[in-house]
Amino acid sequence: MQLRKIKEQIYWLGAIDWDRRLFDSLIPLPDGTTYNAYLIKGSEKTVLLDTVDPPMTDELMAQLEGVDKIDFIVSHHAEQDHSGSIPRVLERFPKAKVVVTPKAKGMLIDLLKINENTFVTVEDGETMSLGDKTLKFIHTPWVHWPETMVTYLEEDRILFSCDFYGSHIASTDLFVIDQGRVYEAAKRYFAEIMMPFRNVITKNIEKLKEYDIRIIAPSHGQIYDQPAWIMDAYRDWVMGAPHNSVVLPFVSMHGNTRKLVDYLASGLVKHGIRVELFNLALTDIGKLAMALVDAATIVVGAPTVLAGPHPLAAYATLLANALRPKAQFLSIIGSYGWGGKTVETLAGMIPNLKVEVLAPVLCKGAPSEADFEALDKLAGAIAEKHKSNNFK
Ligand code: FEO
């Protein structure tokens, strides 16, 4: 893909990774991704904003062939999908300086062994003149690591946001065209890497309020030339109240836990609650993460195996604990054969979740009438909690 013009003096460079299906050996990327870099040719200085993932470096270097100088490389984020090609760019443009937050400098030295004399560190709010264009660096920690920052191009009112507001979609669209598709991908992206840092991201969103942002140019996915909707979506995901919904990740070995799950789901629906089921033996874990963005309650369906929770249920519980969703209630249901410590083990895996644990329902073998009655009570208790909290 060739270098593409966004506006006069401002270009997209980068790579479209159509084939990538997993990030960090953990996060599913069903639609691939892009690594976006940007070039700004000021009247005096030329700046490259971020680079690309190392396997795509040749593509970036080919795009830079006709560029006669780079004075600065702004590295918003030390993670290698954006910083990994900096050493190659420095080989080609040895006089370029790498502009980073103080924290990113140490991380890039550790990760890429870049010479420390190459760096220029910038404080929060510091500006840099390129002649007829001005960059303002805004520190925005935890979108996605502690060292992250964004850049606001004052004259053009463009926010170069790196991971912030990004989405994993491989596409030749330079700008967002299919808003529904990008909403889903951006929500998945938020759920998987941003959700744990909601409190800090709230501060970053507040900080950006004072800027007139006409375009958001992220480092993954397409550019937002109408950014209001994605900024509104982030406000809802980060600060909005939980929805009147229950997420039900489960696994079933011989069908008994499944009977509990289906019965509970049906009971919750009767109470007017939205339910999303995720069979952990089949599901895309990213879909589960997305559902966790809004849900008020999580119910884990876990059969007992080898005296503890089924490992897939334990994995989903650990993941929920790591993602720190805004859910306020949690319960556990499942079938066991003769005994075990499923509830105790799962309950011990969620220290990060600020949830009230509602009475679990465990049945011996196939569920009995008494077990179904207990599920009726659990559905009623969840409905009461949602109602009293006015979850919509
Ligand atoms: Fe796209 Fe946190 O790197």
mmCIF file of C-alpha atoms and ligand atoms in Angstrom:
data_model
loop_
_atom_site.group_PDB
_atom_site.id
_atom_site.type_symbol
_atom_site.label_atom_id
_atom_site.label_comp_id
_atom_site.label_asym_id
_atom_site.label_seq_id
_atom_site.Cartn_x
_atom_site.Cartn_y
_atom_site.Cartn_z
ATOM 1 C CA MET A 1 0.000 0.000 0.000
ATOM 2 C CA GLN A 2 1.330 3.412 -0.953
ATOM 3 C CA LEU A 3 1.503 6.522 1.196
ATOM 4 C CA ARG A 4 -1.944 8.225 1.184
ATOM 5 C CA LYS A 5 -2.808 11.887 1.559
ATOM 6 C CA ILE A 6 -5.217 12.852 4.358
ATOM 7 C CA LYS A 7 -4.926 16.638 3.944
ATOM 8 C CA GLU A 8 -2.280 18.965 2.539
ATOM 9 C CA GLN A 9 1.071 18.083 4.179
ATOM 10 C CA ILE A 10 -0.463 15.191 6.180
ATOM 11 C CA TYR A 11 -0.199 11.555 5.059
ATOM 12 C CA TRP A 12 -1.142 8.067 6.187
ATOM 13 C CA LEU A 13 1.559 5.434 6.006
ATOM 14 C CA GLY A 14 1.565 1.986 7.480
ATOM 15 C CA ALA A 15 0.454 -1.535 6.821
ATOM 16 C CA ILE A 16 -2.743 -3.519 6.559
ATOM 17 C CA ASP A 17 -2.381 -6.869 8.291
ATOM 18 C CA TRP A 18 -5.123 -8.906 6.632
ATOM 19 C CA ASP A 19 -3.873 -12.217 8.048
ATOM 20 C CA ARG A 20 -3.364 -11.503 11.730
ATOM 21 C CA ARG A 21 -5.776 -13.449 13.932
ATOM 22 C CA LEU A 22 -4.287 -13.091 17.413
ATOM 23 C CA PHE A 23 -2.715 -10.242 19.356
ATOM 24 C CA ASP A 24 -0.395 -10.767 22.347
ATOM 25 C CA SER A 25 -0.992 -14.496 21.733
ATOM 26 C CA LEU A 26 -4.312 -13.894 23.530
ATOM 27 C CA ILE A 27 -6.711 -11.488 21.843
ATOM 28 C CA PRO A 28 -8.660 -12.728 18.791
ATOM 29 C CA LEU A 29 -8.547 -10.436 15.740
ATOM 30 C CA PRO A 30 -11.294 -11.854 13.504
ATOM 31 C CA ASP A 31 -10.921 -8.992 11.013
ATOM 32 C CA GLY A 32 -7.137 -8.523 11.056
ATOM 33 C CA THR A 33 -5.826 -5.038 11.816
ATOM 34 C CA THR A 34 -3.815 -2.079 10.525
ATOM 35 C CA TYR A 35 -0.722 -0.382 11.924
ATOM 36 C CA ASN A 36 -1.107 3.302 11.065
ATOM 37 C CA ALA A 37 1.767 5.752 10.997
ATOM 38 C CA TYR A 38 1.432 9.382 9.885
ATOM 39 C CA LEU A 39 3.759 11.837 8.213
ATOM 40 C CA ILE A 40 3.442 15.608 8.657
ATOM 41 C CA LYS A 41 5.547 17.804 6.421
ATOM 42 C CA GLY A 42 5.777 21.181 8.165
ATOM 43 C CA SER A 43 7.369 24.166 6.433
ATOM 44 C CA GLU A 44 10.530 23.602 8.507
ATOM 45 C CA LYS A 45 10.377 20.158 10.085
ATOM 46 C CA THR A 46 9.067 16.781 9.021
ATOM 47 C CA VAL A 47 7.649 14.393 11.600
ATOM 48 C CA LEU A 48 6.766 10.712 11.503
ATOM 49 C CA LEU A 49 4.148 9.699 14.064
ATOM 50 C CA ASP A 50 4.646 6.056 15.127
ATOM 51 C CA THR A 51 5.782 3.176 12.915
ATOM 52 C CA VAL A 52 4.514 -0.383 12.291
ATOM 53 C CA ASP A 53 4.802 -3.901 13.668
ATOM 54 C CA PRO A 54 8.278 -5.324 12.863
ATOM 55 C CA PRO A 55 7.115 -7.974 10.324
ATOM 56 C CA MET A 56 5.673 -5.063 8.271
ATOM 57 C CA THR A 57 8.757 -2.812 8.407
ATOM 58 C CA ASP A 58 9.689 -3.255 4.748
ATOM 59 C CA GLU A 59 6.322 -1.862 3.717
ATOM 60 C CA LEU A 60 6.869 1.278 5.780
ATOM 61 C CA MET A 61 10.418 1.698 4.484
ATOM 62 C CA ALA A 62 9.157 1.479 0.906
ATOM 63 C CA GLN A 63 6.619 4.232 1.646
ATOM 64 C CA LEU A 64 9.417 6.388 3.051
ATOM 65 C CA GLU A 65 11.585 6.025 -0.042
ATOM 66 C CA GLY A 66 10.541 9.347 -1.559
ATOM 67 C CA VAL A 67 10.787 11.201 1.760
ATOM 68 C CA ASP A 68 14.016 13.209 1.877
ATOM 69 C CA LYS A 69 14.160 13.904 5.629
ATOM 70 C CA ILE A 70 12.596 13.091 8.955
ATOM 71 C CA ASP A 71 13.488 15.391 11.828
ATOM 72 C CA PHE A 72 11.429 13.718 14.527
ATOM 73 C CA ILE A 73 9.758 10.373 15.120
ATOM 74 C CA VAL A 74 6.979 10.750 17.672
ATOM 75 C CA SER A 75 6.487 7.482 19.540
ATOM 76 C CA HIS A 76 3.149 7.645 21.333
ATOM 77 C CA HIS A 77 3.383 4.163 22.792
ATOM 78 C CA ALA A 78 6.287 1.772 23.352
ATOM 79 C CA GLU A 79 4.403 -1.400 22.395
ATOM 80 C CA GLN A 80 6.177 -2.884 19.404
ATOM 81 C CA ASP A 81 3.224 -2.859 17.009
ATOM 82 C CA HIS A 82 3.824 0.928 16.878
ATOM 83 C CA SER A 83 7.436 1.336 17.940
ATOM 84 C CA GLY A 84 9.010 -1.835 16.543
ATOM 85 C CA SER A 85 10.207 -0.293 13.267
ATOM 86 C CA ILE A 86 11.839 2.788 14.845
ATOM 87 C CA PRO A 87 15.363 1.266 14.711
ATOM 88 C CA ARG A 88 15.063 0.712 10.934
ATOM 89 C CA VAL A 89 13.702 4.231 10.398
ATOM 90 C CA LEU A 90 16.634 5.588 12.422
ATOM 91 C CA GLU A 91 19.085 3.668 10.217
ATOM 92 C CA ARG A 92 17.632 5.451 7.193
ATOM 93 C CA PHE A 93 17.282 8.853 8.942
ATOM 94 C CA PRO A 94 20.141 8.844 11.494
ATOM 95 C CA LYS A 95 19.684 12.499 12.462
ATOM 96 C CA ALA A 96 16.044 11.994 13.517
ATOM 97 C CA LYS A 97 15.199 12.360 17.198
ATOM 98 C CA VAL A 98 12.620 10.173 18.909
ATOM 99 C CA VAL A 99 10.004 12.202 20.805
ATOM 100 C CA VAL A 100 8.525 10.405 23.818
ATOM 101 C CA THR A 101 7.162 10.781 27.331
ATOM 102 C CA PRO A 102 9.866 10.338 29.985
ATOM 103 C CA LYS A 103 8.400 6.939 30.856
ATOM 104 C CA ALA A 104 8.410 5.771 27.242
ATOM 105 C CA LYS A 105 12.092 6.614 26.878
ATOM 106 C CA GLY A 106 13.084 3.966 29.426
ATOM 107 C CA MET A 107 10.698 1.442 27.913
ATOM 108 C CA LEU A 108 12.019 1.944 24.375
ATOM 109 C CA ILE A 109 15.609 1.582 25.607
ATOM 110 C CA ASP A 110 14.611 -1.671 27.317
ATOM 111 C CA LEU A 111 12.546 -3.041 24.446
ATOM 112 C CA LEU A 112 14.431 -1.859 21.352
ATOM 113 C CA LYS A 113 17.885 -0.948 22.703
ATOM 114 C CA ILE A 114 17.692 2.503 21.104
ATOM 115 C CA ASN A 115 20.620 4.771 22.051
ATOM 116 C CA GLU A 116 19.525 7.080 24.857
ATOM 117 C CA ASN A 117 21.003 10.158 23.149
ATOM 118 C CA THR A 118 18.434 9.726 20.372
ATOM 119 C CA PHE A 119 15.500 10.759 22.564
ATOM 120 C CA VAL A 120 13.765 14.051 23.213
ATOM 121 C CA THR A 121 11.326 13.768 26.123
ATOM 122 C CA VAL A 122 8.254 15.961 26.264
ATOM 123 C CA GLU A 123 6.184 16.971 29.241
ATOM 124 C CA ASP A 124 2.396 16.952 29.321
ATOM 125 C CA GLY A 125 1.073 19.904 27.293
ATOM 126 C CA GLU A 126 4.424 20.721 25.662
ATOM 127 C CA THR A 127 4.306 21.987 22.071
ATOM 128 C CA MET A 128 6.654 21.628 19.112
ATOM 129 C CA SER A 129 6.694 23.873 16.057
ATOM 130 C CA LEU A 130 7.209 22.369 12.614
ATOM 131 C CA GLY A 131 7.183 25.863 11.072
ATOM 132 C CA ASP A 132 3.633 26.335 9.873
ATOM 133 C CA LYS A 133 2.247 23.494 12.028
ATOM 134 C CA THR A 134 2.236 22.962 15.776
ATOM 135 C CA LEU A 135 2.135 19.682 17.646
ATOM 136 C CA LYS A 136 0.845 19.534 21.199
ATOM 137 C CA PHE A 137 1.736 16.447 23.218
ATOM 138 C CA ILE A 138 -0.859 15.328 25.742
ATOM 139 C CA HIS A 139 0.058 12.615 28.223
ATOM 140 C CA THR A 140 -2.698 10.014 28.357
ATOM 141 C CA PRO A 141 -1.473 7.157 30.557
ATOM 142 C CA TRP A 142 -2.993 3.696 30.240
ATOM 143 C CA VAL A 143 -4.294 3.916 26.714
ATOM 144 C CA HIS A 144 -2.829 1.342 26.626
ATOM 145 C CA TRP A 145 0.337 1.252 28.755
ATOM 146 C CA PRO A 146 1.458 3.692 31.476
ATOM 147 C CA GLU A 147 3.714 5.675 29.114
ATOM 148 C CA THR A 148 1.162 6.519 26.406
ATOM 149 C CA MET A 149 0.500 9.993 24.995
ATOM 150 C CA VAL A 150 -1.449 11.476 22.081
ATOM 151 C CA THR A 151 -0.617 14.383 19.752
ATOM 152 C CA TYR A 152 -2.947 17.230 18.798
ATOM 153 C CA LEU A 153 -2.140 19.014 15.546
ATOM 154 C CA GLU A 154 -3.397 22.477 16.390
ATOM 155 C CA GLU A 155 -3.829 24.065 12.949
ATOM 156 C CA ASP A 156 -5.765 21.079 11.515
ATOM 157 C CA ARG A 157 -7.483 20.022 14.784
ATOM 158 C CA ILE A 158 -6.427 16.424 14.319
ATOM 159 C CA LEU A 159 -5.887 14.119 17.282
ATOM 160 C CA PHE A 160 -3.340 11.375 16.637
ATOM 161 C CA SER A 161 -4.506 8.980 19.306
ATOM 162 C CA CYS A 162 -2.476 5.772 18.835
ATOM 163 C CA ASP A 163 -4.319 2.888 20.596
ATOM 164 C CA PHE A 164 -6.950 5.277 22.070
ATOM 165 C CA TYR A 165 -10.171 5.069 19.969
ATOM 166 C CA GLY A 166 -8.552 2.387 17.769
ATOM 167 C CA SER A 167 -10.173 -0.659 16.204
ATOM 168 C CA HIS A 168 -8.811 -3.852 14.726
ATOM 169 C CA ILE A 169 -10.119 -3.939 11.155
ATOM 170 C CA ALA A 170 -8.015 -4.652 8.093
ATOM 171 C CA SER A 171 -9.465 -2.444 5.369
ATOM 172 C CA THR A 172 -8.378 -0.226 2.523
ATOM 173 C CA ASP A 173 -10.828 2.427 3.760
ATOM 174 C CA LEU A 174 -8.764 5.392 4.891
ATOM 175 C CA PHE A 175 -11.710 6.946 6.748
ATOM 176 C CA VAL A 176 -14.559 5.241 8.616
ATOM 177 C CA ILE A 177 -17.309 4.393 6.139
ATOM 178 C CA ASP A 178 -19.204 1.580 7.876
ATOM 179 C CA GLN A 179 -19.880 3.093 11.305
ATOM 180 C CA GLY A 180 -21.714 0.004 12.650
ATOM 181 C CA ARG A 181 -18.837 -2.302 11.842
ATOM 182 C CA VAL A 182 -16.271 0.051 13.328
ATOM 183 C CA TYR A 183 -18.407 0.539 16.469
ATOM 184 C CA GLU A 184 -18.339 -3.211 17.109
ATOM 185 C CA ALA A 185 -14.594 -3.518 16.422
ATOM 186 C CA ALA A 186 -13.790 -0.462 18.553
ATOM 187 C CA LYS A 187 -15.886 -1.840 21.413
ATOM 188 C CA ARG A 188 -14.109 -5.195 21.219
ATOM 189 C CA TYR A 189 -10.790 -3.343 21.219
ATOM 190 C CA PHE A 190 -11.810 -1.217 24.211
ATOM 191 C CA ALA A 191 -13.001 -4.323 26.088
ATOM 192 C CA GLU A 192 -9.837 -6.270 25.506
ATOM 193 C CA ILE A 193 -7.188 -3.674 26.275
ATOM 194 C CA MET A 194 -8.685 -0.498 27.775
ATOM 195 C CA MET A 195 -11.477 -1.658 30.092
ATOM 196 C CA PRO A 196 -9.184 -2.467 33.045
ATOM 197 C CA PHE A 197 -8.038 1.176 33.159
ATOM 198 C CA ARG A 198 -11.457 2.862 33.170
ATOM 199 C CA ASN A 199 -10.676 5.201 36.058
ATOM 200 C CA VAL A 200 -7.566 6.654 34.397
ATOM 201 C CA ILE A 201 -9.234 6.767 30.984
ATOM 202 C CA THR A 202 -12.028 8.847 32.527
ATOM 203 C CA LYS A 203 -9.376 11.459 33.352
ATOM 204 C CA ASN A 204 -7.967 11.286 29.813
ATOM 205 C CA ILE A 205 -11.432 11.812 28.328
ATOM 206 C CA GLU A 206 -11.971 14.813 30.610
ATOM 207 C CA LYS A 207 -8.576 16.181 29.601
ATOM 208 C CA LEU A 208 -9.428 16.045 25.889
ATOM 209 C CA LYS A 209 -12.714 17.944 26.428
ATOM 210 C CA GLU A 210 -11.016 21.304 25.973
ATOM 211 C CA TYR A 211 -9.804 20.448 22.457
ATOM 212 C CA ASP A 212 -11.738 21.074 19.273
ATOM 213 C CA ILE A 213 -11.192 17.695 17.593
ATOM 214 C CA ARG A 214 -12.284 17.487 13.959
ATOM 215 C CA ILE A 215 -10.449 14.257 13.054
ATOM 216 C CA ILE A 216 -9.193 11.349 15.156
ATOM 217 C CA ALA A 217 -6.363 9.433 13.510
ATOM 218 C CA PRO A 218 -5.731 6.248 15.533
ATOM 219 C CA SER A 219 -2.897 3.787 15.005
ATOM 220 C CA HIS A 220 -5.235 0.825 14.398
ATOM 221 C CA GLY A 221 -8.243 0.888 12.098
ATOM 222 C CA GLN A 222 -9.739 3.693 10.088
ATOM 223 C CA ILE A 223 -9.601 7.470 10.598
ATOM 224 C CA TYR A 224 -12.643 9.186 12.137
ATOM 225 C CA ASP A 225 -13.550 12.290 10.140
ATOM 226 C CA GLN A 226 -16.753 12.544 12.223
ATOM 227 C CA PRO A 227 -15.324 11.676 15.633
ATOM 228 C CA ALA A 228 -18.267 12.670 17.871
ATOM 229 C CA TRP A 229 -19.877 9.216 17.847
ATOM 230 C CA ILE A 230 -16.744 7.308 18.896
ATOM 231 C CA MET A 231 -16.050 9.846 21.650
ATOM 232 C CA ASP A 232 -19.656 9.432 22.877
ATOM 233 C CA ALA A 233 -19.297 5.644 22.741
ATOM 234 C CA TYR A 234 -16.137 5.775 24.853
ATOM 235 C CA ARG A 235 -17.874 7.996 27.400
ATOM 236 C CA ASP A 236 -20.641 5.379 27.697
ATOM 237 C CA TRP A 237 -18.256 2.403 27.902
ATOM 238 C CA VAL A 238 -16.017 4.100 30.446
ATOM 239 C CA MET A 239 -18.409 6.123 32.595
ATOM 240 C CA GLY A 240 -21.933 4.942 31.782
ATOM 241 C CA ALA A 241 -24.016 2.911 34.257
ATOM 242 C CA PRO A 242 -24.188 -0.861 33.723
ATOM 243 C CA HIS A 243 -27.049 -2.035 31.528
ATOM 244 C CA ASN A 244 -29.961 -4.235 32.571
ATOM 245 C CA SER A 245 -28.144 -7.300 31.244
ATOM 246 C CA VAL A 246 -26.588 -10.543 32.453
ATOM 247 C CA VAL A 247 -23.559 -12.196 30.899
ATOM 248 C CA LEU A 248 -23.585 -15.951 31.288
ATOM 249 C CA PRO A 249 -20.291 -17.638 30.349
ATOM 250 C CA PHE A 250 -20.611 -21.378 30.871
ATOM 251 C CA VAL A 251 -19.303 -24.793 30.008
ATOM 252 C CA SER A 252 -21.175 -28.072 30.294
ATOM 253 C CA MET A 253 -19.726 -31.596 30.210
ATOM 254 C CA HIS A 254 -22.830 -33.801 30.161
ATOM 255 C CA GLY A 255 -25.620 -31.263 29.743
ATOM 256 C CA ASN A 256 -26.626 -30.664 33.372
ATOM 257 C CA THR A 257 -24.942 -27.282 33.799
ATOM 258 C CA ARG A 258 -26.451 -26.356 30.431
ATOM 259 C CA LYS A 259 -29.936 -27.161 31.812
ATOM 260 C CA LEU A 260 -29.301 -24.761 34.693
ATOM 261 C CA VAL A 261 -28.019 -22.089 32.322
ATOM 262 C CA ASP A 262 -30.986 -22.322 29.955
ATOM 263 C CA TYR A 263 -33.493 -22.321 32.803
ATOM 264 C CA LEU A 264 -31.896 -19.293 34.463
ATOM 265 C CA ALA A 265 -31.655 -17.426 31.147
ATOM 266 C CA SER A 266 -35.329 -18.013 30.521
ATOM 267 C CA GLY A 267 -36.219 -16.822 34.036
ATOM 268 C CA LEU A 268 -34.166 -13.662 33.632
ATOM 269 C CA VAL A 269 -35.830 -12.878 30.317
ATOM 270 C CA LYS A 270 -39.227 -13.188 32.037
ATOM 271 C CA HIS A 271 -38.037 -10.432 34.370
ATOM 272 C CA GLY A 272 -37.240 -8.253 31.362
ATOM 273 C CA ILE A 273 -33.477 -8.716 31.615
ATOM 274 C CA ARG A 274 -31.279 -9.063 28.554
ATOM 275 C CA VAL A 275 -29.116 -12.204 28.682
ATOM 276 C CA GLU A 276 -26.048 -13.170 26.651
ATOM 277 C CA LEU A 277 -24.839 -16.786 26.772
ATOM 278 C CA PHE A 278 -21.262 -17.740 25.913
ATOM 279 C CA ASN A 279 -20.460 -21.434 25.625
ATOM 280 C CA LEU A 280 -16.791 -21.361 26.588
ATOM 281 C CA ALA A 281 -16.055 -24.499 24.593
ATOM 282 C CA LEU A 282 -17.014 -22.610 21.425
ATOM 283 C CA THR A 283 -16.954 -18.888 21.976
ATOM 284 C CA ASP A 284 -14.673 -16.174 20.679
ATOM 285 C CA ILE A 285 -13.385 -14.765 23.960
ATOM 286 C CA GLY A 286 -13.450 -11.248 22.455
ATOM 287 C CA LYS A 287 -17.250 -11.456 22.168
ATOM 288 C CA LEU A 288 -17.440 -12.284 25.857
ATOM 289 C CA ALA A 289 -15.169 -9.318 26.648
ATOM 290 C CA MET A 290 -17.470 -7.023 24.640
ATOM 291 C CA ALA A 291 -20.554 -8.200 26.532
ATOM 292 C CA LEU A 292 -18.745 -7.530 29.801
ATOM 293 C CA VAL A 293 -18.459 -3.816 28.908
ATOM 294 C CA ASP A 294 -22.144 -3.225 29.711
ATOM 295 C CA ALA A 295 -23.432 -6.092 31.869
ATOM 296 C CA ALA A 296 -24.626 -5.422 35.411
ATOM 297 C CA THR A 297 -24.373 -9.080 36.434
ATOM 298 C CA ILE A 298 -22.115 -12.011 35.589
ATOM 299 C CA VAL A 299 -23.247 -15.594 36.221
ATOM 300 C CA VAL A 300 -20.576 -18.233 35.634
ATOM 301 C CA GLY A 301 -21.862 -21.699 34.696
ATOM 302 C CA ALA A 302 -19.210 -24.189 35.817
ATOM 303 C CA PRO A 303 -19.407 -27.929 36.248
ATOM 304 C CA THR A 304 -17.095 -29.447 38.823
ATOM 305 C CA VAL A 305 -14.241 -31.495 37.406
ATOM 306 C CA LEU A 306 -11.307 -32.918 39.358
ATOM 307 C CA ALA A 307 -12.729 -31.336 42.527
ATOM 308 C CA GLY A 308 -12.733 -27.788 41.134
ATOM 309 C CA PRO A 309 -14.272 -25.611 38.415
ATOM 310 C CA HIS A 310 -13.931 -26.751 34.824
ATOM 311 C CA PRO A 311 -10.682 -25.125 33.534
ATOM 312 C CA LEU A 312 -12.555 -23.209 30.797
ATOM 313 C CA ALA A 313 -14.799 -21.620 33.444
ATOM 314 C CA ALA A 314 -11.715 -20.832 35.539
ATOM 315 C CA TYR A 315 -10.118 -19.170 32.487
ATOM 316 C CA ALA A 316 -13.183 -17.009 31.826
ATOM 317 C CA THR A 317 -13.328 -16.018 35.496
ATOM 318 C CA LEU A 318 -9.638 -15.061 35.506
ATOM 319 C CA LEU A 319 -10.175 -13.070 32.322
ATOM 320 C CA ALA A 320 -13.156 -11.201 33.821
ATOM 321 C CA ASN A 321 -11.078 -10.451 36.905
ATOM 322 C CA ALA A 322 -8.254 -9.067 34.725
ATOM 323 C CA LEU A 323 -10.595 -6.970 32.567
ATOM 324 C CA ARG A 324 -12.303 -5.398 35.620
ATOM 325 C CA PRO A 325 -15.711 -4.801 34.012
ATOM 326 C CA LYS A 326 -18.288 -2.551 35.682
ATOM 327 C CA ALA A 327 -20.572 -5.469 36.697
ATOM 328 C CA GLN A 328 -21.886 -5.122 40.247
ATOM 329 C CA PHE A 329 -23.264 -8.622 40.888
ATOM 330 C CA LEU A 330 -21.960 -12.129 40.331
ATOM 331 C CA SER A 331 -23.154 -15.662 40.907
ATOM 332 C CA ILE A 332 -22.089 -19.196 40.097
ATOM 333 C CA ILE A 333 -24.220 -22.104 38.946
ATOM 334 C CA GLY A 334 -23.232 -25.633 37.979
ATOM 335 C CA SER A 335 -23.508 -29.369 38.394
ATOM 336 C CA TYR A 336 -21.180 -31.639 40.354
ATOM 337 C CA GLY A 337 -20.862 -35.406 40.690
ATOM 338 C CA TRP A 338 -19.895 -36.031 44.300
ATOM 339 C CA GLY A 339 -18.202 -32.960 45.780
ATOM 340 C CA GLY A 340 -15.512 -30.342 45.264
ATOM 341 C CA LYS A 341 -14.691 -26.694 45.844
ATOM 342 C CA THR A 342 -15.946 -25.030 42.660
ATOM 343 C CA VAL A 343 -17.595 -22.029 44.342
ATOM 344 C CA GLU A 344 -14.722 -21.366 46.751
ATOM 345 C CA THR A 345 -12.139 -21.636 43.958
ATOM 346 C CA LEU A 346 -13.985 -19.320 41.557
ATOM 347 C CA ALA A 347 -14.851 -16.825 44.312
ATOM 348 C CA GLY A 348 -11.142 -16.647 45.152
ATOM 349 C CA MET A 349 -10.289 -15.727 41.560
ATOM 350 C CA ILE A 350 -12.074 -12.357 41.436
ATOM 351 C CA PRO A 351 -10.289 -10.028 43.879
ATOM 352 C CA ASN A 352 -10.377 -7.167 41.325
ATOM 353 C CA LEU A 353 -14.144 -7.251 40.839
ATOM 354 C CA LYS A 354 -16.193 -4.967 43.037
ATOM 355 C CA VAL A 355 -19.193 -7.270 42.991
ATOM 356 C CA GLU A 356 -21.783 -8.500 45.449
ATOM 357 C CA VAL A 357 -21.836 -12.295 45.191
ATOM 358 C CA LEU A 358 -25.397 -13.648 45.004
ATOM 359 C CA ALA A 359 -26.265 -17.105 46.352
ATOM 360 C CA PRO A 360 -24.832 -19.774 44.010
ATOM 361 C CA VAL A 361 -26.872 -22.715 42.774
ATOM 362 C CA LEU A 362 -25.013 -26.018 42.578
ATOM 363 C CA CYS A 363 -26.830 -29.245 41.843
ATOM 364 C CA LYS A 364 -25.760 -32.853 42.344
ATOM 365 C CA GLY A 365 -25.999 -34.598 38.990
ATOM 366 C CA ALA A 366 -29.103 -33.567 37.058
ATOM 367 C CA PRO A 367 -31.033 -30.568 38.399
ATOM 368 C CA SER A 368 -34.042 -31.341 40.650
ATOM 369 C CA GLU A 369 -37.196 -29.322 41.297
ATOM 370 C CA ALA A 370 -35.480 -27.784 44.309
ATOM 371 C CA ASP A 371 -32.589 -26.653 42.078
ATOM 372 C CA PHE A 372 -34.978 -25.026 39.596
ATOM 373 C CA GLU A 373 -36.684 -23.248 42.485
ATOM 374 C CA ALA A 374 -33.283 -21.967 43.616
ATOM 375 C CA LEU A 375 -32.701 -20.660 40.087
ATOM 376 C CA ASP A 376 -36.089 -18.889 40.204
ATOM 377 C CA LYS A 377 -34.931 -17.195 43.391
ATOM 378 C CA LEU A 378 -31.610 -16.236 41.829
ATOM 379 C CA ALA A 379 -33.370 -14.723 38.787
ATOM 380 C CA GLY A 380 -35.678 -12.799 41.149
ATOM 381 C CA ALA A 381 -32.743 -11.561 43.227
ATOM 382 C CA ILE A 382 -30.905 -10.353 40.110
ATOM 383 C CA ALA A 383 -34.045 -8.617 38.828
ATOM 384 C CA GLU A 384 -34.534 -6.905 42.184
ATOM 385 C CA LYS A 385 -30.926 -5.685 42.226
ATOM 386 C CA HIS A 386 -31.179 -4.327 38.680
ATOM 387 C CA LYS A 387 -34.480 -2.631 39.427
ATOM 388 C CA SER A 388 -33.339 -1.021 42.655
ATOM 389 C CA ASN A 389 -30.237 0.316 40.856
ATOM 390 C CA ASN A 390 -32.382 1.575 37.985
ATOM 391 C CA PHE A 391 -30.287 -0.215 35.365
ATOM 392 C CA LYS A 392 -31.734 0.342 31.897
HETATM 393 FE FE1 FEO B 1 -1.503 -1.180 19.443
HETATM 394 FE FE2 FEO B 1 -0.906 -1.243 22.786
HETATM 395 O O1 FEO B 1 -0.506 -1.404 20.978
#
